[in-house]
Coordinates of C-alpha atoms in Angstrom, one line a residue:
X1 CA 6.3 0.4 17.4
X2 CA 8.2 3.6 18.5
X3 CA 5.3 5.9 17.7
X4 CA 4.7 7.5 21.1
X5 CA 4.5 11.0 19.6
X6 CA 1.7 9.9 17.2
X7 CA -0.2 7.3 19.1
X8 CA -2.5 9.6 21.1
X9 CA -3.9 11.2 17.8
X10 CA -4.5 7.7 16.4
X11 CA -6.3 6.7 19.7
X12 CA -8.4 9.8 19.8
X13 CA -9.6 9.4 16.2
X14 CA -10.8 5.9 17.1
X15 CA -12.5 6.7 20.4
X16 CA -14.3 9.7 18.9
X17 CA -16.0 7.8 16.1
X18 CA -19.8 7.9 16.1
X19 CA -19.9 4.2 15.5
X20 CA -19.3 2.7 18.9
X21 CA -20.0 -1.0 18.6
X22 CA -16.5 -2.2 17.8
X23 CA -13.4 -3.7 19.4
X24 CA -10.0 -2.1 19.2
X25 CA -6.9 -4.4 19.2
X26 CA -3.6 -2.7 19.8
X27 CA -0.5 -4.8 19.0
X28 CA 2.6 -3.6 21.0
X29 CA 5.4 -5.0 18.9
X30 CA 7.9 -4.6 21.9
X31 CA 7.8 -0.8 21.5
X32 CA 10.9 0.7 23.2
X33 CA 9.1 4.0 24.2
X34 CA 6.1 4.9 26.3
X35 CA 3.6 3.2 23.9
X36 CA 3.0 0.1 26.1
X37 CA 2.1 2.1 29.2
X38 CA -0.2 4.3 27.1
X39 CA -2.0 1.3 25.7
X40 CA -2.4 -0.4 29.1
X41 CA -3.8 2.8 30.6
X42 CA -6.4 3.2 27.8
X43 CA -7.4 -0.5 28.1
X44 CA -8.2 0.0 31.8
X45 CA -10.7 2.7 31.0
X46 CA -12.4 1.2 28.0
X47 CA -13.6 -2.5 27.8
X48 CA -13.6 -2.3 24.0
X49 CA -9.8 -2.0 24.0
X50 CA -7.5 -5.1 24.0
X51 CA -3.7 -4.9 24.1
X52 CA -1.4 -7.6 22.9
X53 CA 2.2 -7.3 24.1
X54 CA 4.6 -9.4 22.0
X55 CA 8.2 -9.9 21.1
X56 CA 9.2 -7.7 18.2
X57 CA 8.5 -9.4 15.0
X58 CA 7.6 -6.7 12.4
X59 CA 4.4 -5.3 11.0
X60 CA 3.2 -8.5 9.2
X61 CA 3.3 -10.6 12.3
X62 CA 1.7 -7.9 14.3
X63 CA -1.2 -7.6 11.9
X64 CA -1.5 -11.4 11.9
X65 CA -1.8 -11.4 15.7
X66 CA -4.5 -8.8 15.6
X67 CA -6.3 -10.6 12.8
X68 CA -6.2 -13.9 14.8
X69 CA -7.6 -12.1 17.9
X70 CA -10.4 -10.2 16.1
X71 CA -13.9 -11.3 16.9
X72 CA -16.0 -8.8 14.9
X73 CA -18.0 -9.2 11.7
X74 CA -15.6 -6.8 9.9
X75 CA -11.9 -6.0 10.1
X76 CA -10.2 -2.7 9.5
X77 CA -6.4 -2.3 9.8
X78 CA -4.7 1.0 11.0
X79 CA -1.1 2.1 11.2
X80 CA -0.4 3.6 14.6
X81 CA 1.1 6.9 13.2
X82 CA -2.1 7.6 11.2
X83 CA -5.6 8.6 12.1
X84 CA -9.3 8.2 11.1
X85 CA -11.4 11.0 9.8
X86 CA -14.6 11.8 11.8
X87 CA -17.4 9.3 11.1
X88 CA -15.3 7.1 8.9
X89 CA -16.2 3.8 10.5
X90 CA -19.9 4.6 10.1
X91 CA -19.3 5.4 6.4
X92 CA -17.5 2.1 5.8
X93 CA -19.8 0.0 7.9
X94 CA -23.0 1.4 6.4
X95 CA -21.7 0.8 2.9
X96 CA -20.8 -2.8 3.8
X97 CA -24.2 -3.5 5.2
X98 CA -26.1 -1.8 2.4
X99 CA -24.2 -3.6 -0.4
X100 CA -23.2 -6.9 1.4
X101 CA -19.8 -6.4 -0.1
X102 CA -16.8 -8.5 0.9
X103 CA -14.6 -5.5 0.7
X104 CA -15.4 -1.8 0.9
X105 CA -12.8 0.7 -0.4
X106 CA -12.7 4.5 0.2
X107 CA -10.5 7.6 -0.3
X108 CA -7.8 8.9 1.9
X109 CA -5.7 12.0 2.7
X110 CA -1.9 12.0 2.6
X111 CA -0.6 14.3 5.4
X112 CA 3.0 15.5 5.3
X113 CA 5.1 18.6 6.2
X114 CA 4.0 20.1 2.9
X115 CA 0.3 19.8 3.8
X116 CA -2.7 17.5 3.0
X117 CA -3.4 15.9 -0.4
X118 CA -6.8 14.3 -1.1
X119 CA -6.4 10.9 -2.9
X120 CA -9.4 9.8 -4.8
X121 CA -9.3 6.1 -5.7
X122 CA -12.0 5.8 -8.5
X123 CA -13.9 8.1 -10.7
X124 CA -17.3 7.2 -9.3
X125 CA -19.1 5.3 -6.6
X126 CA -19.9 1.7 -7.4
X127 CA -20.6 -1.8 -6.2
X128 CA -19.7 -4.8 -8.4
X129 CA -19.6 -8.6 -8.7
X130 CA -18.2 -8.5 -12.2
X131 CA -14.9 -10.4 -12.2
X132 CA -13.5 -8.2 -14.9
X133 CA -14.0 -5.2 -12.7
X134 CA -12.3 -6.9 -9.7
X135 CA -9.5 -8.0 -12.0
X136 CA -8.8 -4.3 -12.8
X137 CA -8.8 -3.4 -9.1
X138 CA -6.2 -6.1 -8.6
X139 CA -4.2 -4.5 -11.3
X140 CA -4.4 -1.2 -9.5
X141 CA -3.0 -2.9 -6.4
X142 CA -0.2 -4.4 -8.4
X143 CA 0.6 -1.1 -10.2
X144 CA 1.3 1.1 -7.2
X145 CA -0.1 4.2 -8.8
X146 CA -2.5 5.5 -11.5
X147 CA -2.8 3.5 -14.7
X148 CA -5.1 3.7 -17.7
X149 CA -7.6 1.1 -16.6
X150 CA -11.4 1.7 -16.8
X151 CA -14.7 -0.1 -17.0
X152 CA -18.2 1.0 -17.7
X153 CA -18.7 1.6 -14.0
X154 CA -15.4 3.4 -13.1
X155 CA -11.9 4.5 -14.0
X156 CA -9.0 3.8 -11.7
X157 CA -7.4 7.0 -10.4
X158 CA -4.9 5.6 -7.8
X159 CA -3.3 2.4 -6.5
X160 CA -4.8 0.7 -3.5
X161 CA -2.4 -1.7 -1.8
X162 CA -2.4 -0.5 1.8
X163 CA -4.8 -2.4 4.1
X164 CA -6.4 0.8 5.4
X165 CA -7.9 1.2 1.9
X166 CA -10.1 -1.8 2.7
X167 CA -12.9 -2.6 5.1
X168 CA -13.0 -6.4 5.0
X169 CA -15.8 -8.8 5.8
X170 CA -14.2 -11.0 8.5
X171 CA -15.7 -14.2 7.1
X172 CA -13.8 -13.7 3.8
X173 CA -10.5 -13.5 5.7
X174 CA -11.2 -16.3 8.1
X175 CA -12.7 -18.7 5.5
X176 CA -9.7 -18.2 3.2
X177 CA -7.2 -18.2 6.1
X178 CA -5.6 -15.0 4.7
X179 CA -2.6 -13.6 6.5
X180 CA 0.3 -11.2 5.9
X181 CA 3.5 -12.7 4.5
X182 CA 6.1 -11.9 7.2
X183 CA 9.0 -13.1 4.9
X184 CA 8.6 -9.8 3.0
X185 CA 9.8 -7.8 5.9
X186 CA 7.0 -5.2 5.6
X187 CA 7.5 -4.4 1.9
X188 CA 4.3 -5.0 -0.1
X189 CA 3.1 -7.6 2.3
X190 CA 0.0 -5.4 2.5
X191 CA -0.4 -5.4 -1.3
X192 CA 0.0 -9.2 -1.5
X193 CA -2.7 -9.5 1.2
X194 CA -5.0 -7.3 -0.8
X195 CA -4.3 -9.2 -4.0
X196 CA -5.2 -12.5 -2.3
X197 CA -8.4 -11.0 -0.7
X198 CA -9.5 -9.6 -4.1
X199 CA -8.8 -12.9 -5.7
X200 CA -11.3 -14.5 -3.4
X201 CA -13.9 -11.7 -3.0
X202 CA -17.3 -12.0 -4.7
X203 CA -18.4 -8.4 -4.3
X204 CA -16.5 -5.0 -4.0
X205 CA -17.9 -1.6 -3.2
X206 CA -16.4 1.8 -3.2
X207 CA -17.5 5.0 -1.3
X208 CA -15.9 8.3 -2.4
X209 CA -15.2 9.6 1.1
X210 CA -11.9 10.4 2.8
X211 CA -12.0 7.9 5.7
X212 CA -8.3 7.9 6.6
X213 CA -5.3 10.2 7.1
X214 CA -2.0 8.6 6.1
X215 CA 1.0 10.3 7.7
X216 CA 4.3 10.5 5.7
X217 CA 7.0 9.7 8.2
X218 CA 10.6 10.4 7.2
X219 CA 12.8 7.3 7.9
X220 CA 10.1 4.7 7.5
X221 CA 10.8 1.6 5.4
X222 CA 9.6 3.2 2.2
X223 CA 10.4 6.8 3.0
X224 CA 13.8 8.5 3.2
X225 CA 17.3 7.2 2.4
X226 CA 17.3 3.4 2.5
X227 CA 20.2 1.8 0.6
X228 CA 19.1 -1.7 1.6
X229 CA 15.7 -1.2 0.0
X230 CA 16.7 -2.4 -3.4
X231 CA 17.9 -5.7 -1.9
X232 CA 14.4 -6.3 -0.5
X233 CA 12.7 -6.0 -3.9
X234 CA 13.6 -9.6 -5.1
X235 CA 11.6 -11.0 -2.2
X236 CA 8.6 -9.2 -3.4
X237 CA 9.1 -10.2 -7.0
X238 CA 9.4 -13.9 -6.1
X239 CA 6.2 -13.7 -4.0
X240 CA 4.3 -11.9 -6.8
X241 CA 5.5 -14.4 -9.4
X242 CA 4.0 -17.2 -7.3
X243 CA 0.8 -15.3 -6.9
X244 CA 0.5 -14.5 -10.6
X245 CA 1.1 -18.1 -11.5
X246 CA -2.0 -19.2 -9.6
X247 CA -4.2 -16.2 -10.2
X248 CA -7.1 -16.3 -12.7
X249 CA -6.5 -12.7 -13.6
X250 CA -5.0 -12.6 -17.2
X251 CA -3.8 -9.0 -16.8
X252 CA -1.6 -9.4 -13.8
X253 CA 1.6 -10.2 -15.6
X254 CA 1.4 -6.9 -17.4
X255 CA 0.5 -5.1 -14.2
X256 CA 3.5 -6.6 -12.5
X257 CA 5.8 -5.1 -15.1
X258 CA 4.5 -1.7 -14.0
X259 CA 5.3 -2.6 -10.4
X260 CA 8.8 -3.7 -11.2
X261 CA 9.3 -0.4 -13.1
X262 CA 7.8 1.5 -10.1
X263 CA 10.4 -0.1 -7.8
X264 CA 13.1 0.9 -10.2
X265 CA 11.8 4.5 -9.9
X266 CA 11.7 4.1 -6.1
X267 CA 15.3 3.0 -6.0
X268 CA 16.3 6.0 -8.0
X269 CA 14.4 8.4 -5.7
X270 CA 15.3 6.8 -2.4
X271 CA 18.9 5.7 -3.1
X272 CA 20.7 6.9 -6.3
X273 CA 19.4 10.5 -6.3
X274 CA 18.9 10.8 -2.6
X275 CA 21.0 13.8 -1.3
X276 CA 22.0 11.7 1.7
X277 CA 23.8 9.2 -0.5
X278 CA 27.5 9.7 0.2
X279 CA 28.7 8.5 -3.2
X280 CA 29.7 10.9 -6.0
X281 CA 27.1 11.6 -8.7
X282 CA 29.2 9.7 -11.2
X283 CA 29.3 6.6 -8.9
X284 CA 25.5 6.9 -8.3
X285 CA 24.7 7.2 -12.0
X286 CA 26.9 4.2 -12.9
X287 CA 25.2 2.1 -10.2
X288 CA 21.8 3.2 -11.5
X289 CA 22.7 2.2 -15.0
X290 CA 23.8 -1.3 -13.8
X291 CA 20.6 -1.6 -11.8
X292 CA 18.3 -0.7 -14.7
X293 CA 20.1 -3.2 -17.0
X294 CA 19.7 -6.0 -14.5
X295 CA 16.8 -8.4 -14.2
X296 CA 13.9 -8.3 -13.7
X297 CA 14.0 -4.5 -14.5
X298 CA 15.4 -4.8 -18.0
X299 CA 12.7 -7.3 -19.1
X300 CA 9.9 -5.5 -17.3
X301 CA 10.8 -2.2 -19.1
X302 CA 10.8 -4.0 -22.5
X303 CA 7.4 -5.6 -21.8
X304 CA 5.7 -2.6 -20.2
X305 CA 3.1 -0.7 -22.2
X306 CA 3.9 3.0 -21.7
X307 CA 0.3 3.9 -22.7
X308 CA -0.9 2.0 -19.6
X309 CA 0.7 4.6 -17.3
X310 CA -1.6 7.3 -16.0
X311 CA 0.8 10.3 -16.1
X312 CA 2.4 11.8 -19.2
X313 CA 5.7 12.2 -17.4
X314 CA 5.7 8.5 -16.4
X315 CA 5.2 7.5 -20.0
X316 CA 8.1 9.7 -21.1
X317 CA 10.4 8.2 -18.5
X318 CA 9.5 4.7 -19.5
X319 CA 10.1 5.4 -23.1
X320 CA 13.5 6.8 -22.3
X321 CA 14.4 3.6 -20.5
X322 CA 13.1 1.5 -23.4
X323 CA 15.5 3.4 -25.6
X324 CA 18.3 3.1 -23.1
X325 CA 18.5 6.8 -22.8
X326 CA 19.7 6.6 -19.2
X327 CA 21.3 10.0 -19.1
X328 CA 18.1 11.8 -20.2
X329 CA 16.1 9.7 -17.7
X330 CA 18.6 10.7 -15.0
X331 CA 18.4 14.3 -15.8
X332 CA 14.6 14.4 -15.9
X333 CA 14.5 12.6 -12.5
X334 CA 16.9 15.2 -11.0
X335 CA 14.5 18.0 -12.2
X336 CA 11.6 16.5 -10.3

């Protein structure tokens, strides 16, 4: 949707893969620019490309339409403003075949105006059927960032909610009728999808290779100034509460406290401290204090184990909130 400037790079990265036995399903979510024409032109020249034009319904419904149309043995989701690294599909496919894993995970590169940053997901390559290992990977999805979780096989170095972290065996998704929750309006619908897939997966594998470039786009739902973002968080919390209640993972409740805290931090960065916020600093600080004292943030901060957080600065910030030292927390966030 509205990515005409970025779509050719995404397309080129797919077509230039050395793995060629695949189908490409582009979902045109009623894009208002030149994307529909580009997609139709590409489909005319390559029989592997299918285009679905639909009424605008958001990213979750678009992904669900693509998933319903997919005929392959494996499924990989892409965002249209991102691109694949050279040979990435071969890396993922070969790992899936060699291990018979339900889900293969890999590394990625974050690309922004500041440059490229390599994000390594785990400390070492692995394949596992151990439920305790998979439970910790679920916690990493829930956490939205690094946390102090480790097993004998690996340590978790980063969160892994986005669908492009995962190369799915199609039978897993079809048998379990897994879809994206459109009611979340594009906020953590991908994470909830990953949590459900991991809940049902029997085997997970990880290959330490950067298979994907994630483009940071100013003005997207989770980037830039978005005062309505905090009003979307309760939808996510309700959905996660329902998932945790049915999950067999005993650690998810604690991990969810970290996610609630992460969303508090996100609100501070995207709204209360955002230079585009027209309110005075006094007004923004007062609104932040009210927000931090409200539920579920207040209870999550009380229950959250600061030693679970992967960064020293994060542990300091949490402890300040536990002590209700809001002014010190505010000052440290301003210095970031």
